[in-house]
Amino acid sequence: MTYVTIAEIEDPSVARVLITALKAHGFHPREGGDSGLPGLPGVYGPKGIPIELPEEEAEDGRVLAEALIKDMQG
């Protein structure tokens, strides 16, 4: 299964809420302990924590994620 990054979130709390919301709407975000930079689980790049969905869910998931992020920031 191919995953696509739909958002990159700097705040881990916001990332957790976004993942939970995506699941509640029927999406299947990638989870796992291997997230982060290669060889450094839990350490993320300069853009933050990547939120990834299966390729077939990515387009719709991106629209929802953008709306949710806007709501959380506004």
Coordinates of C-alpha atoms in Angstrom, one line a residue, residues 9-10 15 27 55:
I9 CA 2.2 19.3 11.6
E10 CA 4.7 21.0 14.0
A15 CA -1.1 15.9 15.0
F27 CA -9.8 7.4 7.0
E55 CA -3.1 6.9 -1.8

